[in-house]
């Protein structure tokens, strides 16, 4: 593969073939962009770090009609945890078609995402490793080590989805400041002869433990003990050590045996200074590293890719201006910072082994149990449904930047069914006053919501981005003024400066 790549200006190289890189590849293909995914693993890792697909990620899948295989493969759970507190977060009242988390091993998630990316025409190179890159005004040269030796790939842009030790991030000279690990949790996938009831967790002076079933009769054990609050890496986890930790926390070891994976994980917490530098961008763990509390990491990474994919495709395809890519960092960096803050807070709760710490946990659990609004607010934050992007114009309609729910729109299965990766969606709620799309790359749907939410009262038109966030909401009573405002909104959404 030493020959010059064709169509450089229409080509993106994605480093990393995990869930983030695979979803990004699919989004780029839907936007008409050629994409090569470079993945160092020759085969998919059968060990699944991530087990949880959150409601917002399921909505993202649904907005591309890709959710049904995941729903068939996973197990819905109506609750989640925050910091291993005794009172769980209730997802059942969330305003979403998917008021639950989906228990699904990462290996299966990757398999489904890879099948989709390949079906859409992505090229995936397994057993190939990105070793560096060089940018120039015309594109970026990605250096790769393959089974037959080194070679170069030329592309318009390169995206690092290659994890916390990202080669792409380092090669681009993007800083990754943060804090080193001071907590080391343990993880084990084992067989249990006497498993606890579903949803089991325990917490006390000796530590915390959660147990979850896995396919194939296995169980995942995850926990922390006081000995694990350390800056010294303890080395490999042994079965005897695992058994001792589980007995100390739970009072029994559930007859655990036959481990297929014993591992540890730390709470090193870092975030990339920039998510974009020129023609190089970052997503997922390459952009943010944190303690895996609540199973949100993979989800936030996929949501990074969902924000970036349509923008990158629009710029490459000529539908968007280059400034559109700057909004990726502006919108997603604060989301990553919030993720790190939440993970740190949960880590503090999960290591609160002292009498004072346990009292704090008890108080918070009581509040979550007795204040439904607090429980719902925290559930919205953990699930990803609360993520919004503050508009540049403070006078914009309050809906601007928020996630659009799956409104039961007249004439369609729902709002999600109308979304596409390669176009904006203009909802004409006037009954047809906005005739015709206001610009290329925009589809118009005429039809009011069957059951409008209070926040949508008075809205006569709305522009929805491909990632499902509201770009503009108009309330102008005059149809001509409304149409002009819609055209200006389309230009802004494509990163085009005002005239």
PDB file of N, CA and C in Angstrom, residues 397 426-439 442 444-447 456-463 472-492:
ATOM      1  N   UNK A 397     -33.868  31.231  20.899  1.00  0.00           N
ATOM      2  CA  UNK A 397     -34.958  30.507  21.549  1.00  0.00           C
ATOM      3  C   UNK A 397     -34.377  29.479  22.524  1.00  0.00           C
ATOM      4  N   UNK A 426     -35.617  20.681   8.439  1.00  0.00           N
ATOM      5  CA  UNK A 426     -36.432  21.836   8.767  1.00  0.00           C
ATOM      6  C   UNK A 426     -37.860  21.358   9.008  1.00  0.00           C
ATOM      7  N   UNK A 427     -38.317  21.486  10.241  1.00  0.00           N
ATOM      8  CA  UNK A 427     -39.689  21.139  10.582  1.00  0.00           C
ATOM      9  C   UNK A 427     -40.574  22.359  10.352  1.00  0.00           C
ATOM     10  N   UNK A 428     -41.484  22.237   9.416  1.00  0.00           N
ATOM     11  CA  UNK A 428     -42.444  23.300   9.131  1.00  0.00           C
ATOM     12  C   UNK A 428     -43.716  22.986   9.909  1.00  0.00           C
ATOM     13  N   UNK A 429     -43.941  23.715  10.979  1.00  0.00           N
ATOM     14  CA  UNK A 429     -45.098  23.472  11.835  1.00  0.00           C
ATOM     15  C   UNK A 429     -46.227  24.461  11.545  1.00  0.00           C
ATOM     16  N   UNK A 430     -46.096  25.168  10.416  1.00  0.00           N
ATOM     17  CA  UNK A 430     -47.103  26.172  10.056  1.00  0.00           C
ATOM     18  C   UNK A 430     -48.227  25.593   9.208  1.00  0.00           C
ATOM     19  N   UNK A 431     -48.037  24.382   8.731  1.00  0.00           N
ATOM     20  CA  UNK A 431     -49.024  23.801   7.826  1.00  0.00           C
ATOM     21  C   UNK A 431     -48.664  23.962   6.367  1.00  0.00           C
ATOM     22  N   UNK A 432     -47.424  24.411   6.089  1.00  0.00           N
ATOM     23  CA  UNK A 432     -46.970  24.487   4.711  1.00  0.00           C
ATOM     24  C   UNK A 432     -46.566  25.859   4.238  1.00  0.00           C
ATOM     25  N   UNK A 433     -46.411  26.809   5.145  1.00  0.00           N
ATOM     26  CA  UNK A 433     -46.024  28.162   4.728  1.00  0.00           C
ATOM     27  C   UNK A 433     -44.597  28.232   4.221  1.00  0.00           C
ATOM     28  N   UNK A 434     -43.730  27.337   4.700  1.00  0.00           N
ATOM     29  CA  UNK A 434     -42.324  27.346   4.279  1.00  0.00           C
ATOM     30  C   UNK A 434     -42.166  26.371   3.127  1.00  0.00           C
ATOM     31  N   UNK A 435     -42.495  26.804   1.939  1.00  0.00           N
ATOM     32  CA  UNK A 435     -42.472  25.915   0.773  1.00  0.00           C
ATOM     33  C   UNK A 435     -41.053  25.735   0.274  1.00  0.00           C
ATOM     34  N   UNK A 436     -40.624  24.455   0.155  1.00  0.00           N
ATOM     35  CA  UNK A 436     -39.324  24.150  -0.433  1.00  0.00           C
ATOM     36  C   UNK A 436     -38.176  24.317   0.544  1.00  0.00           C
ATOM     37  N   UNK A 437     -37.123  23.549   0.374  1.00  0.00           N
ATOM     38  CA  UNK A 437     -35.960  23.671   1.248  1.00  0.00           C
ATOM     39  C   UNK A 437     -35.274  25.017   1.061  1.00  0.00           C
ATOM     40  N   UNK A 438     -34.803  25.637   2.153  1.00  0.00           N
ATOM     41  CA  UNK A 438     -34.188  26.954   2.034  1.00  0.00           C
ATOM     42  C   UNK A 438     -32.756  26.916   1.517  1.00  0.00           C
ATOM     43  N   UNK A 439     -32.156  25.746   1.378  1.00  0.00           N
ATOM     44  CA  UNK A 439     -30.773  25.644   0.909  1.00  0.00           C
ATOM     45  C   UNK A 439     -30.468  24.187   0.617  1.00  0.00           C
ATOM     46  N   UNK A 442     -30.692  20.428   3.003  1.00  0.00           N
ATOM     47  CA  UNK A 442     -31.778  20.608   3.970  1.00  0.00           C
ATOM     48  C   UNK A 442     -33.021  19.902   3.453  1.00  0.00           C
ATOM     49  N   UNK A 444     -37.196  19.316   4.234  1.00  0.00           N
ATOM     50  CA  UNK A 444     -38.320  19.965   4.905  1.00  0.00           C
ATOM     51  C   UNK A 444     -39.405  18.938   5.175  1.00  0.00           C
ATOM     52  N   UNK A 445     -39.893  18.925   6.404  1.00  0.00           N
ATOM     53  CA  UNK A 445     -41.047  18.081   6.730  1.00  0.00           C
ATOM     54  C   UNK A 445     -42.141  18.968   7.292  1.00  0.00           C
ATOM     55  N   UNK A 446     -43.307  18.893   6.690  1.00  0.00           N
ATOM     56  CA  UNK A 446     -44.449  19.673   7.144  1.00  0.00           C
ATOM     57  C   UNK A 446     -45.357  18.791   7.981  1.00  0.00           C
ATOM     58  N   UNK A 447     -45.605  19.200   9.179  1.00  0.00           N
ATOM     59  CA  UNK A 447     -46.464  18.423  10.064  1.00  0.00           C
ATOM     60  C   UNK A 447     -46.195  18.778  11.504  1.00  0.00           C
ATOM     61  N   UNK A 456     -42.098  23.355  23.383  1.00  0.00           N
ATOM     62  CA  UNK A 456     -42.299  23.600  21.958  1.00  0.00           C
ATOM     63  C   UNK A 456     -43.524  24.465  21.677  1.00  0.00           C
ATOM     64  N   UNK A 457     -44.181  24.926  22.713  1.00  0.00           N
ATOM     65  CA  UNK A 457     -45.358  25.770  22.525  1.00  0.00           C
ATOM     66  C   UNK A 457     -44.963  27.066  21.812  1.00  0.00           C
ATOM     67  N   UNK A 458     -45.711  27.415  20.798  1.00  0.00           N
ATOM     68  CA  UNK A 458     -45.453  28.648  20.066  1.00  0.00           C
ATOM     69  C   UNK A 458     -44.411  28.535  18.975  1.00  0.00           C
ATOM     70  N   UNK A 459     -43.723  27.398  18.880  1.00  0.00           N
ATOM     71  CA  UNK A 459     -42.710  27.215  17.840  1.00  0.00           C
ATOM     72  C   UNK A 459     -43.406  26.914  16.511  1.00  0.00           C
ATOM     73  N   UNK A 460     -43.087  27.707  15.489  1.00  0.00           N
ATOM     74  CA  UNK A 460     -43.721  27.548  14.175  1.00  0.00           C
ATOM     75  C   UNK A 460     -42.802  26.863  13.165  1.00  0.00           C
ATOM     76  N   UNK A 461     -41.523  26.793  13.494  1.00  0.00           N
ATOM     77  CA  UNK A 461     -40.568  26.070  12.650  1.00  0.00           C
ATOM     78  C   UNK A 461     -39.328  25.793  13.483  1.00  0.00           C
ATOM     79  N   UNK A 462     -38.661  24.695  13.140  1.00  0.00           N
ATOM     80  CA  UNK A 462     -37.441  24.345  13.868  1.00  0.00           C
ATOM     81  C   UNK A 462     -36.477  23.663  12.914  1.00  0.00           C
ATOM     82  N   UNK A 463     -35.195  23.983  13.076  1.00  0.00           N
ATOM     83  CA  UNK A 463     -34.141  23.363  12.281  1.00  0.00           C
ATOM     84  C   UNK A 463     -33.392  22.385  13.173  1.00  0.00           C
ATOM     85  N   UNK A 472     -32.115  25.780  15.547  1.00  0.00           N
ATOM     86  CA  UNK A 472     -32.888  27.020  15.563  1.00  0.00           C
ATOM     87  C   UNK A 472     -34.354  26.682  15.767  1.00  0.00           C
ATOM     88  N   UNK A 473     -35.048  27.545  16.483  1.00  0.00           N
ATOM     89  CA  UNK A 473     -36.492  27.438  16.626  1.00  0.00           C
ATOM     90  C   UNK A 473     -37.081  28.821  16.395  1.00  0.00           C
ATOM     91  N   UNK A 474     -38.059  28.907  15.502  1.00  0.00           N
ATOM     92  CA  UNK A 474     -38.643  30.190  15.137  1.00  0.00           C
ATOM     93  C   UNK A 474     -40.071  30.335  15.585  1.00  0.00           C
ATOM     94  N   UNK A 475     -40.420  31.530  16.049  1.00  0.00           N
ATOM     95  CA  UNK A 475     -41.781  31.809  16.494  1.00  0.00           C
ATOM     96  C   UNK A 475     -42.415  32.962  15.716  1.00  0.00           C
ATOM     97  N   UNK A 476     -41.727  33.444  14.671  1.00  0.00           N
ATOM     98  CA  UNK A 476     -42.244  34.568  13.911  1.00  0.00           C
ATOM     99  C   UNK A 476     -43.624  34.260  13.332  1.00  0.00           C
ATOM    100  N   UNK A 477     -44.545  35.177  13.474  1.00  0.00           N
ATOM    101  CA  UNK A 477     -45.903  34.953  12.974  1.00  0.00           C
ATOM    102  C   UNK A 477     -46.010  35.190  11.476  1.00  0.00           C
ATOM    103  N   UNK A 478     -45.145  36.054  10.942  1.00  0.00           N
ATOM    104  CA  UNK A 478     -45.162  36.336   9.513  1.00  0.00           C
ATOM    105  C   UNK A 478     -44.371  35.266   8.771  1.00  0.00           C
ATOM    106  N   UNK A 479     -44.991  34.658   7.771  1.00  0.00           N
ATOM    107  CA  UNK A 479     -44.360  33.545   7.056  1.00  0.00           C
ATOM    108  C   UNK A 479     -43.086  33.986   6.349  1.00  0.00           C
ATOM    109  N   UNK A 480     -43.074  35.181   5.773  1.00  0.00           N
ATOM    110  CA  UNK A 480     -41.880  35.659   5.074  1.00  0.00           C
ATOM    111  C   UNK A 480     -40.720  35.848   6.040  1.00  0.00           C
ATOM    112  N   UNK A 481     -41.003  36.436   7.187  1.00  0.00           N
ATOM    113  CA  UNK A 481     -39.965  36.630   8.200  1.00  0.00           C
ATOM    114  C   UNK A 481     -39.472  35.294   8.744  1.00  0.00           C
ATOM    115  N   UNK A 482     -40.404  34.366   8.910  1.00  0.00           N
ATOM    116  CA  UNK A 482     -40.031  33.042   9.400  1.00  0.00           C
ATOM    117  C   UNK A 482     -39.115  32.331   8.414  1.00  0.00           C
ATOM    118  N   UNK A 483     -39.448  32.408   7.114  1.00  0.00           N
ATOM    119  CA  UNK A 483     -38.623  31.761   6.097  1.00  0.00           C
ATOM    120  C   UNK A 483     -37.240  32.396   6.029  1.00  0.00           C
ATOM    121  N   UNK A 484     -37.156  33.708   6.165  1.00  0.00           N
ATOM    122  CA  UNK A 484     -35.855  34.379   6.151  1.00  0.00           C
ATOM    123  C   UNK A 484     -35.021  33.966   7.354  1.00  0.00           C
ATOM    124  N   UNK A 485     -35.669  33.865   8.498  1.00  0.00           N
ATOM    125  CA  UNK A 485     -34.951  33.428   9.699  1.00  0.00           C
ATOM    126  C   UNK A 485     -34.456  31.993   9.539  1.00  0.00           C
ATOM    127  N   UNK A 486     -35.259  31.155   8.876  1.00  0.00           N
ATOM    128  CA  UNK A 486     -34.848  29.764   8.648  1.00  0.00           C
ATOM    129  C   UNK A 486     -33.623  29.702   7.750  1.00  0.00           C
ATOM    130  N   UNK A 487     -33.589  30.550   6.712  1.00  0.00           N
ATOM    131  CA  UNK A 487     -32.433  30.557   5.809  1.00  0.00           C
ATOM    132  C   UNK A 487     -31.174  30.996   6.548  1.00  0.00           C
ATOM    133  N   UNK A 488     -31.296  31.997   7.397  1.00  0.00           N
ATOM    134  CA  UNK A 488     -30.136  32.432   8.185  1.00  0.00           C
ATOM    135  C   UNK A 488     -29.684  31.319   9.126  1.00  0.00           C
ATOM    136  N   UNK A 489     -30.641  30.605   9.689  1.00  0.00           N
ATOM    137  CA  UNK A 489     -30.306  29.509  10.609  1.00  0.00           C
ATOM    138  C   UNK A 489     -29.559  28.390   9.896  1.00  0.00           C
ATOM    139  N   UNK A 490     -29.947  28.104   8.665  1.00  0.00           N
ATOM    140  CA  UNK A 490     -29.262  27.073   7.884  1.00  0.00           C
ATOM    141  C   UNK A 490     -27.810  27.469   7.648  1.00  0.00           C
ATOM    142  N   UNK A 491     -27.584  28.722   7.315  1.00  0.00           N
ATOM    143  CA  UNK A 491     -26.216  29.194   7.089  1.00  0.00           C
ATOM    144  C   UNK A 491     -25.383  29.066   8.367  1.00  0.00           C
ATOM    145  N   UNK A 492     -25.956  29.472   9.482  1.00  0.00           N
ATOM    146  CA  UNK A 492     -25.223  29.358  10.746  1.00  0.00           C
ATOM    147  C   UNK A 492     -24.929  27.908  11.078  1.00  0.00           C
TER     148      UNK A 492
END
